[in-house]
CSV table of C-alpha atoms and ligand atoms in Angstrom, one decimal:
chain,number,residue,atom,x,y,z
A,85,MET,CA,-173.4,34.5,-95.5
A,86,PRO,CA,-176.9,36.6,-94.8
A,87,ILE,CA,-178.9,36.8,-98.1
A,88,ASP,CA,-179.0,40.5,-98.2
A,89,THR,CA,-175.1,40.6,-98.4
A,90,ARG,CA,-175.0,38.1,-101.0
A,91,LEU,CA,-175.3,40.6,-104.0
A,92,ALA,CA,-172.5,43.2,-104.8
A,93,ARG,CA,-173.0,46.6,-103.2
A,94,ARG,CA,-173.0,48.2,-106.8
A,95,ILE,CA,-176.2,46.5,-107.9
A,96,ALA,CA,-178.0,46.7,-104.5
A,97,THR,CA,-179.0,50.4,-104.7
A,98,VAL,CA,-179.8,50.4,-108.4
A,99,LYS,CA,-183.6,50.8,-109.4
A,100,PRO,CA,-185.2,48.7,-111.9
A,101,SER,CA,-186.0,50.6,-115.2
A,102,SER,CA,-189.7,52.0,-114.7
A,103,THR,CA,-190.0,52.8,-118.4
A,104,LEU,CA,-189.3,49.2,-119.3
A,105,ALA,CA,-191.4,47.9,-116.3
A,106,ILE,CA,-194.3,50.1,-117.1
A,107,THR,CA,-194.4,49.5,-120.8
A,108,SER,CA,-194.5,45.5,-120.1
A,109,LYS,CA,-197.1,46.0,-117.4
A,110,ALA,CA,-199.4,47.7,-120.0
A,111,LYS,CA,-198.7,45.2,-122.6
A,112,LYS,CA,-199.6,42.3,-120.0
A,113,LEU,CA,-202.9,43.9,-119.1
A,114,ARG,CA,-203.8,44.5,-122.7
A,115,SER,CA,-202.8,40.9,-123.4
A,116,GLU,CA,-205.3,39.8,-120.7
A,117,GLY,CA,-207.9,41.5,-122.3
A,118,LYS,CA,-208.1,44.8,-120.5
A,119,ASP,CA,-208.9,47.9,-122.7
A,120,ILE,CA,-205.6,50.0,-121.6
A,121,VAL,CA,-204.3,52.9,-123.6
A,122,SER,CA,-200.4,52.9,-123.3
A,123,PHE,CA,-198.6,56.2,-123.4
A,124,ALA,CA,-195.6,54.3,-121.7
A,125,ALA,CA,-193.8,53.1,-125.0
A,126,GLY,CA,-190.4,54.3,-125.7
A,127,GLU,CA,-190.2,53.1,-129.1
A,128,PRO,CA,-191.7,54.1,-132.6
A,129,ASP,CA,-195.0,52.1,-133.1
A,130,PHE,CA,-194.0,51.6,-136.9
A,131,ASP,CA,-193.0,48.5,-138.5
A,132,THR,CA,-189.2,47.9,-139.5
A,133,PRO,CA,-189.0,48.8,-143.0
A,134,GLU,CA,-189.0,45.8,-145.4
A,135,PRO,CA,-185.4,46.3,-147.0
A,136,ILE,CA,-184.0,46.0,-143.4
A,137,LYS,CA,-185.7,42.9,-142.8
A,138,GLN,CA,-184.7,41.5,-146.0
A,139,GLY,CA,-181.0,42.6,-145.3
A,140,ALA,CA,-181.5,40.3,-142.1
A,141,VAL,CA,-183.1,37.4,-144.0
A,142,ASP,CA,-180.2,37.7,-146.6
A,143,ALA,CA,-177.7,37.2,-143.9
A,144,ILE,CA,-179.3,34.2,-142.5
A,145,ARG,CA,-179.6,32.6,-145.9
A,146,LYS,CA,-176.0,33.4,-146.7
A,147,GLY,CA,-174.9,32.0,-143.4
A,148,PHE,CA,-173.6,35.1,-142.0
A,149,THR,CA,-174.4,33.6,-138.5
A,150,LYS,CA,-170.9,33.4,-136.9
A,151,TYR,CA,-168.8,35.9,-134.5
A,152,THR,CA,-167.9,39.1,-136.2
A,153,PRO,CA,-165.1,41.5,-135.0
A,154,THR,CA,-166.2,42.6,-131.6
A,155,THR,CA,-167.0,46.3,-132.1
A,156,GLY,CA,-168.7,45.3,-135.3
A,157,THR,CA,-167.9,44.4,-139.0
A,158,PRO,CA,-165.7,46.8,-141.2
A,159,GLU,CA,-168.5,47.2,-143.6
A,160,LEU,CA,-171.0,48.4,-141.0
A,161,LYS,CA,-168.4,50.6,-139.5
A,162,LYS,CA,-167.7,52.1,-142.9
A,163,ILE,CA,-171.3,52.9,-143.4
A,164,ILE,CA,-171.3,54.4,-140.0
A,165,SER,CA,-168.4,56.7,-140.8
A,166,GLU,CA,-170.2,57.8,-143.9
A,167,LYS,CA,-173.3,58.6,-141.9
A,168,PHE,CA,-171.4,60.6,-139.2
A,169,LYS,CA,-169.9,62.6,-142.2
A,170,ARG,CA,-172.9,63.0,-143.9
A,171,ASP,CA,-175.5,63.9,-141.3
A,172,ASN,CA,-173.2,65.3,-138.4
A,173,ALA,CA,-170.1,66.8,-140.0
A,174,LEU,CA,-167.9,64.5,-137.9
A,175,GLU,CA,-164.9,62.7,-139.3
A,176,TYR,CA,-164.7,59.3,-137.4
A,177,GLY,CA,-162.3,56.8,-139.0
A,178,VAL,CA,-163.4,53.0,-138.7
A,179,GLN,CA,-160.8,52.6,-135.8
A,180,GLN,CA,-163.0,55.5,-133.9
A,181,ILE,CA,-166.2,53.5,-134.1
A,182,ALA,CA,-167.5,50.7,-132.0
A,183,VAL,CA,-170.8,49.1,-132.7
A,184,SER,CA,-172.7,47.5,-129.5
A,185,CYS,CA,-175.9,46.0,-128.5
A,186,GLY,CA,-178.0,49.1,-128.6
A,187,ALA,CA,-177.3,52.9,-127.7
A,188,LYS,CA,-177.8,51.8,-124.0
A,189,HIS,CA,-174.9,49.4,-124.3
A,190,SER,CA,-172.9,52.0,-126.1
A,191,ILE,CA,-173.4,54.5,-123.1
A,192,PHE,CA,-172.8,51.9,-120.6
A,193,ASN,CA,-169.5,50.9,-122.2
A,194,ALA,CA,-168.3,54.6,-122.5
A,195,LEU,CA,-169.1,55.3,-118.8
A,196,PHE,CA,-167.5,51.8,-117.8
A,197,VAL,CA,-164.2,52.9,-119.3
A,198,LEU,CA,-164.2,56.4,-118.6
A,199,LEU,CA,-165.3,56.5,-114.6
A,200,ASP,CA,-163.2,55.5,-111.7
A,201,LYS,CA,-164.7,54.9,-108.4
A,202,GLY,CA,-166.2,58.2,-107.1
A,203,ASP,CA,-165.8,60.3,-110.4
A,204,GLU,CA,-168.8,62.4,-111.3
A,205,ALA,CA,-171.0,62.4,-114.2
A,206,VAL,CA,-172.7,65.7,-114.6
A,207,MET,CA,-176.3,65.4,-116.2
A,208,ALA,CA,-179.5,67.4,-116.5
A,209,SER,CA,-182.8,66.6,-114.5
A,210,PRO,CA,-185.0,65.5,-116.0
A,211,TYR,CA,-182.7,62.7,-117.2
A,212,TRP,CA,-183.3,59.6,-119.2
A,213,VAL,CA,-184.1,57.1,-116.4
A,214,SER,CA,-181.0,55.0,-117.2
A,215,TYR,CA,-178.2,57.6,-116.9
A,216,PRO,CA,-178.0,57.9,-113.1
A,217,GLU,CA,-178.2,54.0,-112.7
A,218,MET,CA,-175.6,53.2,-115.2
A,219,VAL,CA,-173.2,56.0,-113.6
A,220,ARG,CA,-173.7,54.0,-110.3
A,221,LEU,CA,-173.2,50.6,-112.0
A,222,CYS,CA,-169.9,51.9,-112.9
A,223,GLU,CA,-169.2,52.9,-109.4
A,224,GLY,CA,-169.5,56.8,-110.5
A,225,THR,CA,-171.6,59.4,-108.9
A,226,PRO,CA,-174.4,61.2,-110.6
A,227,ARG,CA,-174.1,65.1,-110.1
A,228,ILE,CA,-177.6,66.2,-111.1
A,229,ILE,CA,-178.4,69.7,-112.5
A,230,GLU,CA,-181.9,70.8,-111.7
A,231,THR,CA,-182.8,72.5,-115.0
A,232,SER,CA,-185.9,74.5,-115.3
A,233,ARG,CA,-188.9,74.9,-117.6
A,234,LYS,CA,-187.7,78.4,-118.3
A,235,ASN,CA,-184.6,77.1,-120.3
A,236,ASP,CA,-186.6,74.3,-121.8
A,237,PHE,CA,-185.0,72.0,-119.4
A,238,LYS,CA,-181.5,72.5,-120.9
A,239,ILE,CA,-178.4,73.0,-119.0
A,240,THR,CA,-177.1,76.7,-119.1
A,241,PRO,CA,-173.4,77.5,-119.1
A,242,GLY,CA,-173.7,79.1,-115.5
A,243,GLU,CA,-175.2,75.8,-114.2
A,244,LEU,CA,-172.7,73.5,-115.8
A,245,LYS,CA,-169.8,75.8,-114.4
A,246,LYS,CA,-171.2,75.6,-110.9
A,247,ASN,CA,-171.5,71.8,-111.0
A,248,ILE,CA,-167.9,71.0,-112.0
A,249,GLY,CA,-165.9,70.1,-109.0
A,250,PRO,CA,-162.5,68.2,-108.7
A,251,LYS,CA,-164.0,64.8,-109.3
A,252,THR,CA,-166.1,65.9,-112.2
A,253,LYS,CA,-165.0,63.7,-115.3
A,254,LEU,CA,-167.8,63.9,-117.8
A,255,LEU,CA,-171.2,65.5,-118.9
A,256,MET,CA,-173.9,63.7,-120.2
A,257,LEU,CA,-175.8,65.3,-122.9
A,258,ASN,CA,-178.8,64.2,-124.7
A,259,THR,CA,-180.3,66.1,-127.8
A,260,PRO,CA,-183.0,65.8,-128.7
A,261,SER,CA,-183.9,64.7,-124.9
A,262,ASN,CA,-186.0,62.1,-123.4
A,263,PRO,CA,-188.3,62.8,-121.5
A,264,ALA,CA,-188.7,66.7,-122.2
A,265,GLY,CA,-187.8,66.9,-126.0
A,266,SER,CA,-185.5,69.6,-125.7
A,267,VAL,CA,-183.1,70.5,-128.5
A,268,TYR,CA,-179.9,72.1,-127.9
A,269,THR,CA,-178.9,74.9,-130.5
A,270,ARG,CA,-175.5,75.4,-131.9
A,271,ASP,CA,-174.9,78.5,-129.6
A,272,GLU,CA,-175.9,76.6,-126.5
A,273,LEU,CA,-173.6,73.7,-127.3
A,274,LEU,CA,-170.6,76.0,-128.2
A,275,ALA,CA,-171.0,77.7,-124.8
A,276,LEU,CA,-171.2,74.3,-122.8
A,277,ALA,CA,-168.2,73.0,-125.0
A,278,GLU,CA,-166.1,75.9,-124.2
A,279,ILE,CA,-166.5,74.9,-120.6
A,280,CYS,CA,-166.0,71.4,-121.0
A,281,VAL,CA,-162.6,72.3,-122.9
A,282,ALA,CA,-161.5,74.8,-120.2
A,283,HIS,CA,-161.9,72.3,-117.6
A,284,LYS,CA,-161.0,69.1,-119.5
A,285,ILE,CA,-164.4,67.5,-119.1
A,286,LEU,CA,-165.3,64.8,-121.4
A,287,VAL,CA,-168.7,64.5,-123.1
A,288,ILE,CA,-171.0,61.7,-123.8
A,289,SER,CA,-173.5,63.1,-126.3
A,290,ASP,CA,-176.6,60.6,-126.8
A,291,GLU,CA,-178.1,61.5,-130.1
A,292,ILE,CA,-180.4,58.7,-130.4
A,293,TYR,CA,-183.5,60.7,-131.4
A,294,GLU,CA,-181.6,62.8,-133.9
A,295,LYS,CA,-184.1,62.1,-136.5
A,296,ILE,CA,-187.1,62.7,-134.5
A,297,ILE,CA,-187.0,66.6,-134.5
A,298,PHE,CA,-189.7,68.9,-135.4
A,299,ASP,CA,-190.3,72.3,-136.8
A,300,ASN,CA,-187.2,72.0,-139.1
A,301,LEU,CA,-184.9,72.7,-136.5
A,302,PRO,CA,-181.3,71.5,-137.0
A,303,HIS,CA,-179.7,68.8,-135.1
A,304,VAL,CA,-176.2,69.7,-133.8
A,305,SER,CA,-173.5,67.2,-132.8
A,306,ILE,CA,-171.4,69.0,-129.9
A,307,ALA,CA,-168.3,67.0,-131.3
A,308,SER,CA,-168.5,68.7,-134.6
A,309,LEU,CA,-168.1,72.1,-133.1
A,310,ASN,CA,-164.3,72.5,-133.0
A,311,LYS,CA,-161.2,70.3,-132.8
A,312,ASP,CA,-160.9,70.6,-129.0
A,313,ILE,CA,-164.3,69.5,-128.2
A,314,TYR,CA,-164.1,66.6,-130.8
A,315,GLY,CA,-161.2,65.4,-128.8
A,316,LEU,CA,-163.1,65.2,-125.7
A,317,ALA,CA,-166.5,63.9,-126.8
A,318,VAL,CA,-168.1,60.5,-127.7
A,319,THR,CA,-170.9,60.7,-129.9
A,320,VAL,CA,-173.8,58.1,-129.3
A,321,ASN,CA,-176.3,57.0,-131.9
A,322,GLY,CA,-178.3,54.0,-133.0
A,323,VAL,CA,-180.7,52.6,-135.4
A,324,SER,CA,-183.5,52.0,-132.6
A,325,LYS,CA,-185.3,55.1,-132.9
A,326,SER,CA,-184.5,56.3,-136.5
A,327,PHE,CA,-185.5,53.0,-138.2
A,328,SER,CA,-188.0,51.6,-135.7
A,329,MET,CA,-185.5,48.7,-134.7
A,330,THR,CA,-185.7,48.5,-131.0
A,331,GLY,CA,-185.7,44.9,-130.8
A,332,TRP,CA,-182.6,44.4,-133.1
A,333,ARG,CA,-180.2,45.8,-130.5
A,334,ILE,CA,-177.8,48.0,-132.6
A,335,GLY,CA,-176.1,51.2,-131.3
A,336,TYR,CA,-172.9,52.7,-132.0
A,337,LEU,CA,-170.5,55.4,-130.9
A,338,GLY,CA,-167.7,57.5,-132.4
A,339,GLY,CA,-165.1,59.0,-130.4
A,340,PRO,CA,-161.2,59.4,-129.7
A,341,ALA,CA,-159.3,56.3,-130.6
A,342,ASP,CA,-158.2,55.4,-127.1
A,343,ILE,CA,-161.7,55.4,-125.7
A,344,VAL,CA,-162.9,53.3,-128.6
A,345,GLU,CA,-160.0,51.0,-128.1
A,346,ALA,CA,-160.6,50.6,-124.6
A,347,ILE,CA,-164.4,49.8,-125.2
A,348,GLY,CA,-163.2,47.2,-127.8
A,349,LYS,CA,-161.2,45.5,-124.8
A,350,PHE,CA,-164.3,45.8,-122.5
A,351,GLN,CA,-166.6,44.2,-125.1
A,352,ASP,CA,-164.1,41.4,-125.9
A,353,HIS,CA,-164.5,40.3,-122.3
A,354,SER,CA,-168.1,40.9,-121.8
A,355,THR,CA,-170.7,40.8,-124.8
A,356,SER,CA,-168.3,40.1,-127.9
A,357,ASN,CA,-169.9,41.3,-130.9
A,358,PRO,CA,-173.6,42.3,-131.4
A,359,ALA,CA,-175.7,40.0,-133.4
A,360,SER,CA,-174.0,39.4,-136.8
A,361,ILE,CA,-177.8,39.5,-138.3
A,362,SER,CA,-178.6,42.7,-136.7
A,363,GLN,CA,-175.4,44.1,-138.0
A,364,LYS,CA,-176.1,43.3,-141.5
A,365,ALA,CA,-179.9,44.7,-141.0
A,366,ALA,CA,-178.2,48.0,-139.7
A,367,GLU,CA,-176.1,48.2,-142.9
A,368,ALA,CA,-179.4,47.9,-144.9
A,369,ALA,CA,-180.8,50.7,-142.6
A,370,LEU,CA,-178.2,53.1,-142.8
A,371,GLY,CA,-177.7,52.6,-146.4
A,372,MET,CA,-181.5,53.3,-147.0
A,373,ALA,CA,-182.4,56.9,-148.6
A,374,GLY,CA,-183.8,59.1,-145.9
A,375,SER,CA,-187.5,58.8,-146.6
A,376,PHE,CA,-188.4,56.4,-143.9
A,377,SER,CA,-187.1,58.7,-141.0
A,378,ALA,CA,-188.8,61.7,-142.8
A,379,THR,CA,-192.0,60.0,-142.9
A,380,MET,CA,-191.9,59.0,-139.5
A,381,ARG,CA,-190.9,62.5,-138.4
A,382,GLU,CA,-194.0,63.9,-140.2
A,383,GLU,CA,-196.4,61.6,-138.5
A,384,PHE,CA,-194.7,62.5,-135.0
A,385,GLN,CA,-195.1,65.9,-135.6
A,386,LYS,CA,-198.8,65.8,-136.4
A,387,ARG,CA,-199.4,63.8,-133.4
A,388,ARG,CA,-197.4,66.3,-131.3
A,389,ASP,CA,-199.3,69.2,-132.5
A,390,PHE,CA,-202.5,67.2,-131.9
A,391,ILE,CA,-201.6,66.0,-128.4
A,392,VAL,CA,-200.4,69.4,-127.5
A,393,ALA,CA,-203.6,71.2,-128.5
A,394,ARG,CA,-205.9,68.8,-126.5
A,395,LEU,CA,-203.8,68.7,-123.4
A,396,GLU,CA,-204.1,72.5,-123.3
A,397,THR,CA,-207.9,71.9,-122.5
A,398,ILE,CA,-207.1,70.1,-119.5
A,399,GLU,CA,-207.0,72.4,-116.7
A,400,LYS,CA,-204.7,70.8,-114.2
A,401,ILE,CA,-202.1,69.8,-116.8
A,402,ASN,CA,-199.6,72.1,-118.3
A,403,CYS,CA,-197.5,70.7,-120.8
A,404,ILE,CA,-194.1,71.7,-122.3
A,405,VAL,CA,-194.3,71.6,-126.2
A,406,PRO,CA,-191.4,69.3,-127.2
A,407,LYS,CA,-189.1,70.0,-130.0
A,408,GLY,CA,-188.0,66.5,-130.6
A,409,ALA,CA,-188.4,62.8,-129.6
A,410,PHE,CA,-191.9,61.5,-129.1
A,411,TYR,CA,-192.9,62.4,-125.6
A,412,VAL,CA,-194.7,65.1,-123.7
A,413,PHE,CA,-193.6,66.0,-120.3
A,414,CYS,CA,-196.5,67.3,-118.3
A,415,ASP,CA,-196.7,69.5,-115.1
A,416,ILE,CA,-199.1,67.9,-113.1
A,417,SER,CA,-198.6,69.8,-109.8
A,418,LYS,CA,-202.0,71.4,-110.0
A,419,THR,CA,-203.5,68.0,-109.3
A,420,GLY,CA,-202.1,67.8,-106.0
A,421,LEU,CA,-200.7,64.3,-106.5
A,422,GLY,CA,-197.3,62.9,-106.8
A,423,SER,CA,-196.3,61.3,-110.0
A,424,VAL,CA,-196.0,57.7,-109.1
A,425,GLU,CA,-199.5,57.9,-107.2
A,426,PHE,CA,-200.9,59.9,-110.6
A,427,ALA,CA,-199.7,57.4,-112.8
A,428,SER,CA,-200.8,54.4,-110.9
A,429,ARG,CA,-204.4,55.9,-110.3
A,430,LEU,CA,-204.6,56.7,-113.9
A,431,LEU,CA,-203.8,53.2,-114.8
A,432,ASP,CA,-206.2,51.7,-112.3
A,433,GLU,CA,-209.0,54.0,-112.8
A,434,ALA,CA,-208.9,55.2,-116.4
A,435,GLY,CA,-206.8,52.5,-118.1
A,436,VAL,CA,-204.2,54.7,-119.2
A,437,ALA,CA,-200.3,54.1,-118.7
A,438,VAL,CA,-197.9,57.1,-118.4
A,439,ILE,CA,-194.5,57.3,-116.8
A,440,PRO,CA,-194.3,59.2,-113.5
A,441,GLY,CA,-191.8,61.8,-113.7
A,442,GLU,CA,-190.1,60.7,-110.7
A,443,SER,CA,-188.3,58.3,-112.7
A,444,PHE,CA,-186.7,61.3,-114.6
A,445,GLY,CA,-185.8,63.0,-111.3
A,446,LYS,CA,-189.0,65.4,-111.6
A,447,ASP,CA,-192.0,64.0,-109.4
A,448,GLU,CA,-194.4,66.8,-110.5
A,449,TYR,CA,-194.5,65.6,-114.0
A,450,ILE,CA,-195.6,62.7,-116.0
A,451,ARG,CA,-194.3,61.4,-119.6
A,452,ILE,CA,-196.7,60.8,-122.2
A,453,SER,CA,-195.3,59.1,-125.4
A,454,PHE,CA,-197.1,59.5,-128.6
A,455,ALA,CA,-195.6,56.6,-130.0
A,456,THR,CA,-199.1,55.1,-130.7
A,457,GLY,CA,-201.6,55.6,-133.3
A,458,MET,CA,-204.1,58.6,-133.5
A,459,PRO,CA,-207.2,56.4,-132.3
A,460,GLN,CA,-205.3,55.5,-129.2
A,461,ILE,CA,-204.1,59.0,-128.5
A,462,THR,CA,-207.7,60.5,-128.9
A,463,LYS,CA,-209.0,57.9,-126.6
A,464,GLY,CA,-206.4,58.2,-124.1
A,465,LEU,CA,-206.6,62.0,-123.9
A,466,ASP,CA,-210.4,61.6,-123.5
A,467,ARG,CA,-209.7,59.4,-120.5
A,468,LEU,CA,-207.1,61.5,-119.1
A,469,LYS,CA,-209.2,64.7,-119.4
A,470,ASP,CA,-212.0,62.8,-117.4
A,471,PHE,CA,-209.7,61.6,-115.0
A,472,CYS,CA,-207.9,65.0,-114.1
A,473,ASP,CA,-211.3,67.0,-114.1
A,474,ALA,CA,-212.8,64.5,-111.5
A,475,LEU,CA,-209.8,65.1,-109.3
B,65,PMP,N1,-180.8,57.1,-125.0
B,65,PMP,C1,-182.1,57.5,-124.8
B,65,PMP,C2,-182.4,58.9,-124.4
B,65,PMP,C3,-183.3,56.6,-125.0
B,65,PMP,O1,-184.3,57.1,-124.6
B,65,PMP,C4,-183.1,55.3,-125.3
B,65,PMP,C5,-184.3,54.5,-125.4
B,65,PMP,N2,-184.2,53.2,-125.4
B,65,PMP,C6,-181.6,54.9,-125.6
B,65,PMP,C7,-180.7,55.8,-125.3
B,65,PMP,C8,-181.5,53.3,-125.8
B,65,PMP,O2,-181.8,53.0,-127.0
B,65,PMP,P1,-181.4,51.6,-127.6
B,65,PMP,O3,-180.4,50.9,-126.5
B,65,PMP,O4,-182.4,50.9,-128.0
B,65,PMP,O5,-180.5,51.8,-128.9
B,66,LIG,N1,-185.7,54.9,-123.8
B,66,LIG,C1,-187.0,54.1,-123.9
B,66,LIG,C2,-187.8,54.9,-122.9
B,66,LIG,O1,-187.3,55.8,-122.3
B,66,LIG,C3,-187.2,52.7,-124.0
B,66,LIG,C4,-187.1,52.1,-122.5
B,66,LIG,C5,-185.8,52.0,-122.0
B,66,LIG,O2,-184.9,51.4,-122.5
B,66,LIG,O3,-185.6,52.7,-120.9
B,66,LIG,O4,-189.1,54.7,-122.6
């Protein structure tokens, strides 16, 4: 067998995750003593709160170290069910909830049980880097809607309608979004929901950045809008971003019982349960009063305001003010460089790591993460300005 046909076709065309690759490259350069400012990170820079760590320590001490039910313990599911009700006006019984190893895993599982070969998953560009690749891994076809700045990079009803064909199975939504920080309003979601209902299109709604939203904007879960869309939607969330728990790997989803049951079967034969200790930590997190997320959000908003004001002084960069998440998506087309070359030269020549927009489907942009402290932000922006001014 020739070497290049050894791997299955479904993996051969999949690209590695540039967000993960660039973040670890920046970490490695730093550990070698290089003075690198990393604007690459896709994770909050706060420590996981103490009560959450204590929950995990208690789990270890009490010997809660064995297999649990595949899609999570009844205790954790009950807390998640209450969370959905309290924060999202969503009624999901425990049989409608599946806990997995991160929201990434939840999304992958949902796609795996919903897509047949050639089914289309509609999504906005810019998209989170993993969406199209996950769809391809499930042998589906990503159908990309090119959104524009004018609409804050959100899918409009007209664009959605135009992109629904006979093979369209589902819509992937992300609010607040990575990388553009767009936040859909209730009316915008209502209009999209109406189209999905009319065409019987399922929705995977990724709400992982729910707690990082600025200017007191409300977060709306599409599934909460009415009974019809509730029956078609899967709501994904997790503890990674809300509680600074990226390494613990707990994500979850709520949705129609048949879809959740199918995910249970898939998880039975693939990963089994997410780590028992992390589940106990997630219980502690979701049971905590809201103060941690609120403090984090305030800090992110301060950083956002600072960074946007500084970016406005850089002539060749044009940024979009993010309404949520912790990224600024910047138009670099005035520099005349493509995003991969821009990011690579910025790292080599100025010691600043950013993610090229090409990874999100928009080559004339870069993504700057502000999940790093103010001294680093200030230093990185000074370097970015000098770099751009000298181009
Ligand atoms: N969705 C989006 C939009 C993300 O940016 C991330 C970041 N990791 C995830 C899902 C997955 O989060 P996790 O697997 O850590 O829960
Ligand atoms: N979601 C984060 C990001 O976009 C973390 C890295 C990843 O999982 O892709 O950077």
